[in-house]
Short mmCIF file of C-alpha atoms and ligand atoms in Angstrom, two decimals:
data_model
loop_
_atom_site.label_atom_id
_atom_site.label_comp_id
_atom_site.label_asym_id
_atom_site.label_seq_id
_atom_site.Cartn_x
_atom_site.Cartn_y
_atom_site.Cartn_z
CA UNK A 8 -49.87 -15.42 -19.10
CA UNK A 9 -50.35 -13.24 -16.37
CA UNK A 10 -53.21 -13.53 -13.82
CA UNK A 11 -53.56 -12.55 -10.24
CA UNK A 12 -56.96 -13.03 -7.69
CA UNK A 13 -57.79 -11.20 -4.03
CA UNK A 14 -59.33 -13.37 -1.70
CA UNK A 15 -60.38 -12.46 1.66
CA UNK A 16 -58.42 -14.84 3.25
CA UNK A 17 -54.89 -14.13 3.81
CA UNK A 18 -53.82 -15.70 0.64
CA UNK A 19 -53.29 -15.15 -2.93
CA UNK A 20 -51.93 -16.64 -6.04
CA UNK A 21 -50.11 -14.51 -8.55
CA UNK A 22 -49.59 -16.47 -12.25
CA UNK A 23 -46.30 -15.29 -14.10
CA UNK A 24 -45.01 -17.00 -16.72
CA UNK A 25 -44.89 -20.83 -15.55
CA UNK A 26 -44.58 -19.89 -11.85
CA UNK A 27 -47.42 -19.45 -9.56
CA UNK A 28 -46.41 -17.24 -6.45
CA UNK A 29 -48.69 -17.71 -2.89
CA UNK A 30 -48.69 -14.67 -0.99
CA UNK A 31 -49.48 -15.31 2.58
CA UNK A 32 -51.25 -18.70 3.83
CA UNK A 33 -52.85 -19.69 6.85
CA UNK A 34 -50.08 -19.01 8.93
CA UNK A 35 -49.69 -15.73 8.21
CA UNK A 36 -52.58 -15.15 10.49
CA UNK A 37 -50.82 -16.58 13.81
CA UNK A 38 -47.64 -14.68 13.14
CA UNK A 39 -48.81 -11.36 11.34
CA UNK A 40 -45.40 -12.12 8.59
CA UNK A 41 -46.54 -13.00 4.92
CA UNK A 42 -45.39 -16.12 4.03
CA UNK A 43 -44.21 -16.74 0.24
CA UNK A 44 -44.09 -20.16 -1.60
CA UNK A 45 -43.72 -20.66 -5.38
CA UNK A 46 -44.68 -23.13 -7.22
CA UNK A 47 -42.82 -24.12 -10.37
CA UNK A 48 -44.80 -25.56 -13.24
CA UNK A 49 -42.69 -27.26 -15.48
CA UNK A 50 -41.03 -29.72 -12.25
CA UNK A 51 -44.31 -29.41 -10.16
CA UNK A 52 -43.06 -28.57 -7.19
CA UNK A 53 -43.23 -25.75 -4.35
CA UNK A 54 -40.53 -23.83 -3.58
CA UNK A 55 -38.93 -21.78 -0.40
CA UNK A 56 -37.48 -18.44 -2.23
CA UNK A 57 -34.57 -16.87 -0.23
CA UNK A 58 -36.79 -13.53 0.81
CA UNK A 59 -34.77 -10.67 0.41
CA UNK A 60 -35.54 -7.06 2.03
CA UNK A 61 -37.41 -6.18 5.27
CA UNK A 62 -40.46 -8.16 5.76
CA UNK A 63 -43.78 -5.94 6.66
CA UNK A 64 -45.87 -7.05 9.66
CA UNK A 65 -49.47 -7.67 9.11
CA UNK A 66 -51.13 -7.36 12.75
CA UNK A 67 -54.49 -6.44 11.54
CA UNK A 68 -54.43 -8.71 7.66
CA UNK A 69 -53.62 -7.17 4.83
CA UNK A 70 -54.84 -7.39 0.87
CA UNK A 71 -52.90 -8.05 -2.20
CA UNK A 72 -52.63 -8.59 -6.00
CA UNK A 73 -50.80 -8.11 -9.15
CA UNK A 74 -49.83 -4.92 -10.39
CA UNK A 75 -47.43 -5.83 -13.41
CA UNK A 76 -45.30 -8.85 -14.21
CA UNK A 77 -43.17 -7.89 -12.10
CA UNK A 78 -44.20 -6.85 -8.64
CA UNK A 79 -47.80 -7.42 -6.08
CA UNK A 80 -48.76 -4.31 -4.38
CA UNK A 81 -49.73 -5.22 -0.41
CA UNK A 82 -52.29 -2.86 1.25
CA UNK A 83 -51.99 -3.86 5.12
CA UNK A 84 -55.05 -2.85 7.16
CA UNK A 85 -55.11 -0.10 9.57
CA UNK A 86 -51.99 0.81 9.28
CA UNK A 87 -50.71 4.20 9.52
CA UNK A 88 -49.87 5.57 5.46
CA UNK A 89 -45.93 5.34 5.97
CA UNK A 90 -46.06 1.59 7.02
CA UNK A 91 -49.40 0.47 4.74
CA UNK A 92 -47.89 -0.13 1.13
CA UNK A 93 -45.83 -2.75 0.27
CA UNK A 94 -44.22 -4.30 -2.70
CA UNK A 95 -43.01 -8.11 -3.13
CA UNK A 96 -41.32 -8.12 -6.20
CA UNK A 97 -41.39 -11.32 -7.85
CA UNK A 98 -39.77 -10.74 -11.03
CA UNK A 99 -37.76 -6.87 -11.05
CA UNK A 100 -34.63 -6.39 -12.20
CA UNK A 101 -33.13 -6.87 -9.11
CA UNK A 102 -34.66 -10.03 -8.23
CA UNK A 103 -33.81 -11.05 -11.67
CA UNK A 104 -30.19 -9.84 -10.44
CA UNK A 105 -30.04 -12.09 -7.30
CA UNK A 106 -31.92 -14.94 -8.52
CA UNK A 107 -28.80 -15.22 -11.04
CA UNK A 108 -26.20 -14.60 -8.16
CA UNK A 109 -27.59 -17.22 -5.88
CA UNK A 110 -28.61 -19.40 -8.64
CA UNK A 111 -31.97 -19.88 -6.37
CA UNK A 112 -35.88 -18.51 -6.15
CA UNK A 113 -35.78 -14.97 -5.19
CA UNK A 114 -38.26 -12.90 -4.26
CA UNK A 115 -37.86 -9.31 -2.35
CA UNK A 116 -40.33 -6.64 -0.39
CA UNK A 117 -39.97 -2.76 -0.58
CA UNK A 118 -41.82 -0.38 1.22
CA UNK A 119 -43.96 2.11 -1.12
CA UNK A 120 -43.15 5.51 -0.36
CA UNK A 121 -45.49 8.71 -1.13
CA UNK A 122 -43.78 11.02 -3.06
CA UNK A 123 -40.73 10.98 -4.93
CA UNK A 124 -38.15 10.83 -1.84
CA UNK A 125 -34.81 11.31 -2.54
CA UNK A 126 -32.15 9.38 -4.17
CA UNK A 127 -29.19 7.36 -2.05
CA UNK A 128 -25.51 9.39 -2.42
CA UNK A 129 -22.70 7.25 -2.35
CA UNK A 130 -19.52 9.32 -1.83
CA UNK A 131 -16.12 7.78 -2.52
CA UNK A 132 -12.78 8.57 -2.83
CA UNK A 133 -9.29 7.44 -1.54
CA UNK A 134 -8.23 6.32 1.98
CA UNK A 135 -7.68 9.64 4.14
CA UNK A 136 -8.79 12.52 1.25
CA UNK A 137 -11.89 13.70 4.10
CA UNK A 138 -14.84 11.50 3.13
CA UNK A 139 -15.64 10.83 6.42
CA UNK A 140 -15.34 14.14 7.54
CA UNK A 141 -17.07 15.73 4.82
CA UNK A 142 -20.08 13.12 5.95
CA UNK A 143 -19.99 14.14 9.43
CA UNK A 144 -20.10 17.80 8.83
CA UNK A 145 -23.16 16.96 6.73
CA UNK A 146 -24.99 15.11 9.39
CA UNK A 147 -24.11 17.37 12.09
CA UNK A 148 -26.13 19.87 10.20
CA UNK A 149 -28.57 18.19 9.08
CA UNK A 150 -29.40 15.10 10.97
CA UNK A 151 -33.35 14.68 10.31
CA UNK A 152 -32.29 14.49 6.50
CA UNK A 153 -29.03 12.17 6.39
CA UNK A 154 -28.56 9.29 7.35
CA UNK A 155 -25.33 7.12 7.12
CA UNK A 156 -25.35 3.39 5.42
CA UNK A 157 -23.49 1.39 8.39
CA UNK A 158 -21.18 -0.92 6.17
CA UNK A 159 -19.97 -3.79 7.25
CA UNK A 160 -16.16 -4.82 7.50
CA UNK A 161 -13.44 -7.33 8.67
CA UNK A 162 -10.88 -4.89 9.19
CA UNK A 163 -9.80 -4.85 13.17
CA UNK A 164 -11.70 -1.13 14.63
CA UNK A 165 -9.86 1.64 15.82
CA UNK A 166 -9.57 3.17 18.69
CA UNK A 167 -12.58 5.88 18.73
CA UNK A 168 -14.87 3.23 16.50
CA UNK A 169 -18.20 1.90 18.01
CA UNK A 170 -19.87 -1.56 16.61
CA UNK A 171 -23.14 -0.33 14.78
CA UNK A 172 -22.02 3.28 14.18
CA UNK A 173 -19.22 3.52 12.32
CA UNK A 174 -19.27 0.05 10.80
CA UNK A 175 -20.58 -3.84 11.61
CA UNK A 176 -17.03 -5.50 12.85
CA UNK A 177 -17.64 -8.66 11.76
CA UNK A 178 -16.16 -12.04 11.23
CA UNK A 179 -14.85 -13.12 7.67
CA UNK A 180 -16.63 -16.31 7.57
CA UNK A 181 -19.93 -14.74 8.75
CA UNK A 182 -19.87 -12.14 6.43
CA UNK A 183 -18.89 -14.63 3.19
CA UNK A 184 -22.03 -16.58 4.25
CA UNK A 185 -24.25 -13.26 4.20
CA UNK A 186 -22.95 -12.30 0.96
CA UNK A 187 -23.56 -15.58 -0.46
CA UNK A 188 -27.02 -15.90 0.61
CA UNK A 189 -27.71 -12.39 -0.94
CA UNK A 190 -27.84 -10.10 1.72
CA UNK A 191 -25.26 -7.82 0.57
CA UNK A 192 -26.32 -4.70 -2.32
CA UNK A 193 -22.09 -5.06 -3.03
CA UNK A 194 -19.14 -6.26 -1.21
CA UNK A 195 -15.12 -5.77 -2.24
CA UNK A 196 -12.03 -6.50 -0.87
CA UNK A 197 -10.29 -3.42 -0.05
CA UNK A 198 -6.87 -3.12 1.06
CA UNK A 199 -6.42 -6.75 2.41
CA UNK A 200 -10.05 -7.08 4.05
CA UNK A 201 -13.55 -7.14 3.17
CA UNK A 202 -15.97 -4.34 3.17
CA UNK A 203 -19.51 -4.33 2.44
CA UNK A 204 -23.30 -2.65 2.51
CA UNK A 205 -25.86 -4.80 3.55
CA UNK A 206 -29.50 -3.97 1.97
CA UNK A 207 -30.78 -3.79 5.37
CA UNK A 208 -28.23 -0.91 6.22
CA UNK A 209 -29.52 0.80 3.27
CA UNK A 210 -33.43 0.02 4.46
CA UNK A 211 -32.90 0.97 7.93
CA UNK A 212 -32.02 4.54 6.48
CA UNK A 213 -34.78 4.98 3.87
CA UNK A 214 -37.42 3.24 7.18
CA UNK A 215 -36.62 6.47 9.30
CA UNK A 216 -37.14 8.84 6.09
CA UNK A 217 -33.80 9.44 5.57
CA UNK A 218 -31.63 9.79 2.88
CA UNK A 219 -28.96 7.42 2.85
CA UNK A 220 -25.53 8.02 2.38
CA UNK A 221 -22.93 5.25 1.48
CA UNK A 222 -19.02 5.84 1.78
CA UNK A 223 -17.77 3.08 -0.26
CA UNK A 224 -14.98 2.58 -2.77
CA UNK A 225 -14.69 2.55 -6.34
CA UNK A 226 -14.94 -1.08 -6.43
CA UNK A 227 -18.18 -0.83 -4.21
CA UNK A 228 -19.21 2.31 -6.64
CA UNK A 229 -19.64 0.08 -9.41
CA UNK A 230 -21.24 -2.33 -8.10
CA UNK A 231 -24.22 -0.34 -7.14
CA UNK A 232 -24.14 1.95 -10.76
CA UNK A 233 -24.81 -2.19 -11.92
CA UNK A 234 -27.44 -2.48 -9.49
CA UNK A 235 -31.09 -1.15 -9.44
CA UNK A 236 -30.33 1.03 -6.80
CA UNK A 237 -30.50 4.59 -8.55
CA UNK A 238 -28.35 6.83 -6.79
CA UNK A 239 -25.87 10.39 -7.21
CA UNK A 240 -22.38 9.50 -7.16
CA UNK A 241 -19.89 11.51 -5.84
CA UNK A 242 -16.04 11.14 -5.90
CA UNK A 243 -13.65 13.36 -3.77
CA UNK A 244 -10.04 14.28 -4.45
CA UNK A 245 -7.14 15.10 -3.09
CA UNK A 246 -5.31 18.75 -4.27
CA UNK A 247 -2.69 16.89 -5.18
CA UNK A 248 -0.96 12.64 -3.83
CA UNK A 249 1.18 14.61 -1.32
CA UNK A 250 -1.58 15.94 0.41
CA UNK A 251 -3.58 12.77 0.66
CA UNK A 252 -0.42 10.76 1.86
CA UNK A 253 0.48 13.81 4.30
CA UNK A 254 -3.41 13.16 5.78
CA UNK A 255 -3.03 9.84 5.99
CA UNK A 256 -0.18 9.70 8.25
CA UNK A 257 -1.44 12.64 10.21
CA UNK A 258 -4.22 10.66 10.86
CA UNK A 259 -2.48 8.72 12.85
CA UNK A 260 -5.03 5.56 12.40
CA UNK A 261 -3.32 3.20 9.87
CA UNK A 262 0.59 1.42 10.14
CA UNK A 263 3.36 2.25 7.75
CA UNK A 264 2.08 -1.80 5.76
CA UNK A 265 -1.73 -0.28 5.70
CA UNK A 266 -0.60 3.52 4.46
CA UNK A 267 1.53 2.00 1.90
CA UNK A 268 -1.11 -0.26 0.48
CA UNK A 269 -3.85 2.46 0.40
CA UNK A 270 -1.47 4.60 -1.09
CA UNK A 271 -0.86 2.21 -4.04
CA UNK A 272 -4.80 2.02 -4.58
CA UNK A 273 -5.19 5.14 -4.25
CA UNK A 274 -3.36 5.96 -7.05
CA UNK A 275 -5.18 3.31 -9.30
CA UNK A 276 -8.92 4.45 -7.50
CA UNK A 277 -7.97 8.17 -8.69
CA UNK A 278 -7.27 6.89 -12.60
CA UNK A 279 -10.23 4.82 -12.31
CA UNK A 280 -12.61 6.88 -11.02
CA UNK A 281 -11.41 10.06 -13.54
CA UNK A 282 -11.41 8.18 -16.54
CA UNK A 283 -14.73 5.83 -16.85
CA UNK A 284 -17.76 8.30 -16.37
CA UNK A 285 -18.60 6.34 -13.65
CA UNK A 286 -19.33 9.56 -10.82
CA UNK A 287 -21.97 12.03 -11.55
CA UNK A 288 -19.38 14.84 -9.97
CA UNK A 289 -16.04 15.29 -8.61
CA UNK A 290 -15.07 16.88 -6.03
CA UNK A 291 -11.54 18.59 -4.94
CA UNK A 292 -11.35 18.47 -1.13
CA UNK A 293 -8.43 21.08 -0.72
CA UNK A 294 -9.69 23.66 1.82
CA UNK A 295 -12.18 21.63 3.85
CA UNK A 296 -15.10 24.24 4.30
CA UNK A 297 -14.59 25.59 0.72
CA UNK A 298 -15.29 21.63 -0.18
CA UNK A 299 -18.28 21.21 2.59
CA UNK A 300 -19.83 24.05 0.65
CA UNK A 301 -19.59 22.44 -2.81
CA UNK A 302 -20.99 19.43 -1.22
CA UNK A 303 -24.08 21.00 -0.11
CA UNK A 304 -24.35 23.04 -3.38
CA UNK A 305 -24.34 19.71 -5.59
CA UNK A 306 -26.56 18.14 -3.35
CA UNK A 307 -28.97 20.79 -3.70
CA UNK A 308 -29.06 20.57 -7.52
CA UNK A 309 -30.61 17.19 -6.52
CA UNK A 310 -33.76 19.16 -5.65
CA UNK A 311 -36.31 17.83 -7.26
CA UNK A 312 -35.25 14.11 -5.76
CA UNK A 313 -35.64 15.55 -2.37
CA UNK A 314 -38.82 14.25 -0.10
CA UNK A 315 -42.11 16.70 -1.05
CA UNK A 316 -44.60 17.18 1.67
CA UNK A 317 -46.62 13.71 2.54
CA UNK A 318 -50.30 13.80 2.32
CA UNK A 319 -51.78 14.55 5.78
CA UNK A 320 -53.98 10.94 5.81
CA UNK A 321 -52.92 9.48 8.99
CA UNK A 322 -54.35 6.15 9.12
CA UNK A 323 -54.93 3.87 5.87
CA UNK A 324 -57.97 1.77 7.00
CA UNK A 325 -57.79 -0.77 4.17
CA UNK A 326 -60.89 -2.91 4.00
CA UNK A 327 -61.11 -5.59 1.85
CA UNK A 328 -62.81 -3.62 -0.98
CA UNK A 329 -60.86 -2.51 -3.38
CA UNK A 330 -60.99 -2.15 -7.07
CA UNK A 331 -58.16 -1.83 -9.36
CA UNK A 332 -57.48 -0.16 -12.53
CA UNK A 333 -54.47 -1.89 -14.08
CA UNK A 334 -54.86 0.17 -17.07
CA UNK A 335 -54.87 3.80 -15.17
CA UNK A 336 -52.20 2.39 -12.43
CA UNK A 337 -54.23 3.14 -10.01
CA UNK A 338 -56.23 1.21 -6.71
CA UNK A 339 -59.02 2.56 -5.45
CA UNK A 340 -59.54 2.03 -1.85
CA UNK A 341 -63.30 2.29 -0.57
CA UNK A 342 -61.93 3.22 2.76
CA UNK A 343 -62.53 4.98 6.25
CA UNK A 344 -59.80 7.90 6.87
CA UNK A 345 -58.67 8.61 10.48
CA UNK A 346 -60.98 6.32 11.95
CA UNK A 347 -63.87 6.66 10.75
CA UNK A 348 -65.69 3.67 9.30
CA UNK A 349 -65.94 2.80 5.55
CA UNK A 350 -69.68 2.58 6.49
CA UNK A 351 -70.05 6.69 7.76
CA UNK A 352 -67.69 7.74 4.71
CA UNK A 353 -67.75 8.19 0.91
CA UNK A 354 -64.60 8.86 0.52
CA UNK A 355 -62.47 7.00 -1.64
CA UNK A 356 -58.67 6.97 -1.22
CA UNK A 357 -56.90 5.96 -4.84
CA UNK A 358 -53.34 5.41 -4.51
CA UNK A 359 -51.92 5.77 -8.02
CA UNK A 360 -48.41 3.63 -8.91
CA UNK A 361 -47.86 5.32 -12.68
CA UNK A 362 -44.68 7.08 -11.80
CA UNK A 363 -43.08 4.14 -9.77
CA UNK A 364 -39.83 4.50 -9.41
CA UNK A 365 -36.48 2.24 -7.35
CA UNK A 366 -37.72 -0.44 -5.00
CA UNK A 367 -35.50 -3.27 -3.59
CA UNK A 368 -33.23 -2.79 -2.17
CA UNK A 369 -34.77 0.34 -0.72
CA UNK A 370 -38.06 1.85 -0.70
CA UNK A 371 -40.67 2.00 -3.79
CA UNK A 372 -40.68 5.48 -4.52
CA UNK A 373 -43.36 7.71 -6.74
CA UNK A 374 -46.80 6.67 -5.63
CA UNK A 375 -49.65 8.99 -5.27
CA UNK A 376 -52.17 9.28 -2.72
CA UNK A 377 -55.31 11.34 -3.21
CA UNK A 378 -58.93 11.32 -1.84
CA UNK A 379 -61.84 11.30 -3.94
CA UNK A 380 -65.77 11.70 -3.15
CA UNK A 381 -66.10 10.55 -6.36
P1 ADP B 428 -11.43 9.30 4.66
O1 ADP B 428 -12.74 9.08 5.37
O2 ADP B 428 -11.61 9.73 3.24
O3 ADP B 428 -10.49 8.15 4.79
P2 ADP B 428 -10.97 11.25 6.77
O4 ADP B 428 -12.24 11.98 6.79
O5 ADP B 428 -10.69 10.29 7.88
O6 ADP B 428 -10.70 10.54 5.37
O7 ADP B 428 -9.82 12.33 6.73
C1 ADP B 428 -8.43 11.98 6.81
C2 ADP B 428 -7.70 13.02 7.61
O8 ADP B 428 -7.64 14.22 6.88
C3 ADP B 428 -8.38 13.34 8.94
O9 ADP B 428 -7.40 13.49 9.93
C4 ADP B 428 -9.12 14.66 8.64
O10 ADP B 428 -9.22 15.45 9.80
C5 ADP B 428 -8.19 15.32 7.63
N1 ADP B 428 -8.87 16.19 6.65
C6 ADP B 428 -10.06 15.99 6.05
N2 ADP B 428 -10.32 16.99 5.17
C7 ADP B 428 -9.25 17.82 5.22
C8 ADP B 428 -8.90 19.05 4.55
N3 ADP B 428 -9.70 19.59 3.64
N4 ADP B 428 -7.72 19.64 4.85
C9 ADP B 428 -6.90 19.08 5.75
N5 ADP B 428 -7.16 17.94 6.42
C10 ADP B 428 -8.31 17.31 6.17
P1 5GP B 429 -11.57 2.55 6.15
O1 5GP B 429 -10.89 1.27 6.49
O2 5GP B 429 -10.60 3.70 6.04
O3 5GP B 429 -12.76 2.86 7.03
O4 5GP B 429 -12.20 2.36 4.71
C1 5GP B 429 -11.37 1.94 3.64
C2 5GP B 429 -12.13 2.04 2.33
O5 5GP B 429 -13.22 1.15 2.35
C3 5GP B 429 -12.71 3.41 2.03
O6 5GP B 429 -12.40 3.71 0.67
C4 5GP B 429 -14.18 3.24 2.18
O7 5GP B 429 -14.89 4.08 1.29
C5 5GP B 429 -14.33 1.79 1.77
N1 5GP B 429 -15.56 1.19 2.30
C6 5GP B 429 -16.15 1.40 3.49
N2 5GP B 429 -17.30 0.69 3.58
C7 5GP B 429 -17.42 0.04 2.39
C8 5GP B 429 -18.42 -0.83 1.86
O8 5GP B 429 -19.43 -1.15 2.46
N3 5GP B 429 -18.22 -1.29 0.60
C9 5GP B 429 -17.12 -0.96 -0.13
N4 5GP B 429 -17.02 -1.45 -1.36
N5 5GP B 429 -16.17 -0.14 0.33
C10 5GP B 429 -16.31 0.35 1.58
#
């Protein structure tokens, strides 16, 4: 049975299957964050879920309810449009996912998105074959439209590597707790140490408007093909093993131990990644600009996932009438636009969630936001 109820108060209960989800509380109010308990049916009791995902802050309330069995849609009040719809998924494939992994009560929030923003690229290929150049050259073009998934690792940092920029230097007991408690989209152990994205590196991307780019490996490739997380997968090549090896040691960056063992994999990553359908396209890095170029050409066949303009509504001022239309997928928001009151204004705002698509980890993408006089 599915049910779900607004209330005016910062609360509401959400009915799916024999679980009843509260959304918010009376504390929300003194610390703007929307709390989450569950209560389970069968044992009759309430229970903390790990909360996975950025949390949205509710300074001025906010309204919710149940849009499918799977997900609440949160309106928060006066808030500008990029920062006023929320998800907390309850029940999507990916909380499904975790709840599984941690083996507790999982729920996780997603930022809505206008539009049908663009789809993560995660780029991989063997040690030293010019992912991370190819990356740069990309962002140095175009920085308002890239930006790169800061992974985190427990491999020592070299020389010209900064904390926070080219990857989270962390400790190996620190990050084995993270991953256990389900902040990691993937994790892998690659050549002796442990690498891994974090869903807040990938949400810190999508919360500036970017699209996000993830250098992983194969290992970390599959992972997020298993995932929710839709993205294009791309796997460079070397023009042939003495090339890459050649690179590697002109690099300069790795002792004889480390080049031997990425060697090895590298071998085994190029097999892999060639034989299992697991890339959308390949690419040969042999002459780097001829490859730069291919890049860019591939990503524009992604067209149609890139960002289309965003309505021009500045301010979402959501009061607490609303009606839904479950049916249509759509809210309809009686609603003041750019400050003026819902008393001076007919206008309606329906935001319309029929062509959903991704959510956590990430952003909700495919909603629709139109006025109507109506
Ligand atoms: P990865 O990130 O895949 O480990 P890098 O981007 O660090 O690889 O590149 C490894 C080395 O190869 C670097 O010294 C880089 O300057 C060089 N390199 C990258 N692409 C090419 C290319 N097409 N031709 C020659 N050298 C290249
Ligand atoms: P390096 O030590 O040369 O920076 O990276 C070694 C390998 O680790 C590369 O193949 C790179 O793609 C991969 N890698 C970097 N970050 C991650 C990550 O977050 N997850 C996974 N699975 N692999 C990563």
């Amino acid at each position: 049975m599915v049910h779900d109820s607004e209330s005016k108060v910062y609360e509401t209960f959400t009915i799916i299957a024999d679980k009843i989800y509260s959304i918010g509380g009376s504390e929300a109010i003194s610390n703007f964050s929307i709390n989450v308990k569950v209560f389970d049916k069968p044992t009759g009791t309430w229970l903390e879920p790990v909360v996975l995902g950025t949390k949205p802050v509710a300074r001025n309330g906010y309204s919710s309810f149940l849009i499918d069995n799977e997900r609440a849609l949160i309106l928060l009040k006066e808030s500008s449009h990029d920062n006023s719809i929320w998800f907390l998924e309850v029940d999507t494939p990916f909380v499904k996912q975790k709840r599984k992994q941690l083996g507790a009560e999982v729920v996780a929030w997603s930022k809505g998105l206008l539009g049908h923003g663009s789809k993560p690229i995660v780029i991989s290929g063997p040690s030293g074959v010019g992912k991370g150049t190819l990356i740069a050259k990309l962002m140095k073009e175009f920085p308002s439209t890239f930006g790169f998934s800061v992974s985190h690792t427990t491999r020592a940092p070299r020389e010209h590597e900064l904390n926070g920029v080219h990857y989270h230097f962390t400790e190996r007991s620190k990050m084995e707790k993270d991953i256990q408690d389900g902040k990691f989209l993937e994790s892998a152990l690659v050549h002796g140490n442990l690498y891994g994205t974090s869903i807040e590196a990938v949400e810190a991307v999508s919360d500036v408007g970017k699209r996000c780019i993830l250098d992983i490996d194969v290992q970390g490739a599959r992972s997020v093909r298993a995932s929710p997380l839709e993205a294009t997968f791309i796997f460079v090549r070397p023009p042939s093993f003495e090339e890459l090896e050649k690179r590697l040691r002109a690099r300069g960056t790795e002792a004889e131990e480390q080049i031997q063992k990425r060697l090895t994999n590298a071998r085994a990553e190029l097999e892999q990644a060639e034989s299992n359908g697991l890339f959308d396209h390949l690419l040969i890095n042999d002459e780097l600009e001829s490859c730069y170029q291919n890049l860019k050409k591939l990503l524009a066949l992604d067209e149609t996932d890139r960002e289309p303009s965003q309505p021009s509504m500045k301010s979402f001022m959501v009061p607490f009438s609303h009606s839904t239309s479950k049916a249509d997928k759509k809210v309809i928001i009686h609603c003041g636009i750019n400050g003026m009151s819902a008393s001076s204004s007919s206008t309606k705002l329906i935001l319309d969630w029929a062509l959903l698509k991704g959510g956590a980890p990430g952003r909700t993408r495919g909603l629709n936001l139109y006025t109507t006089n109506l």
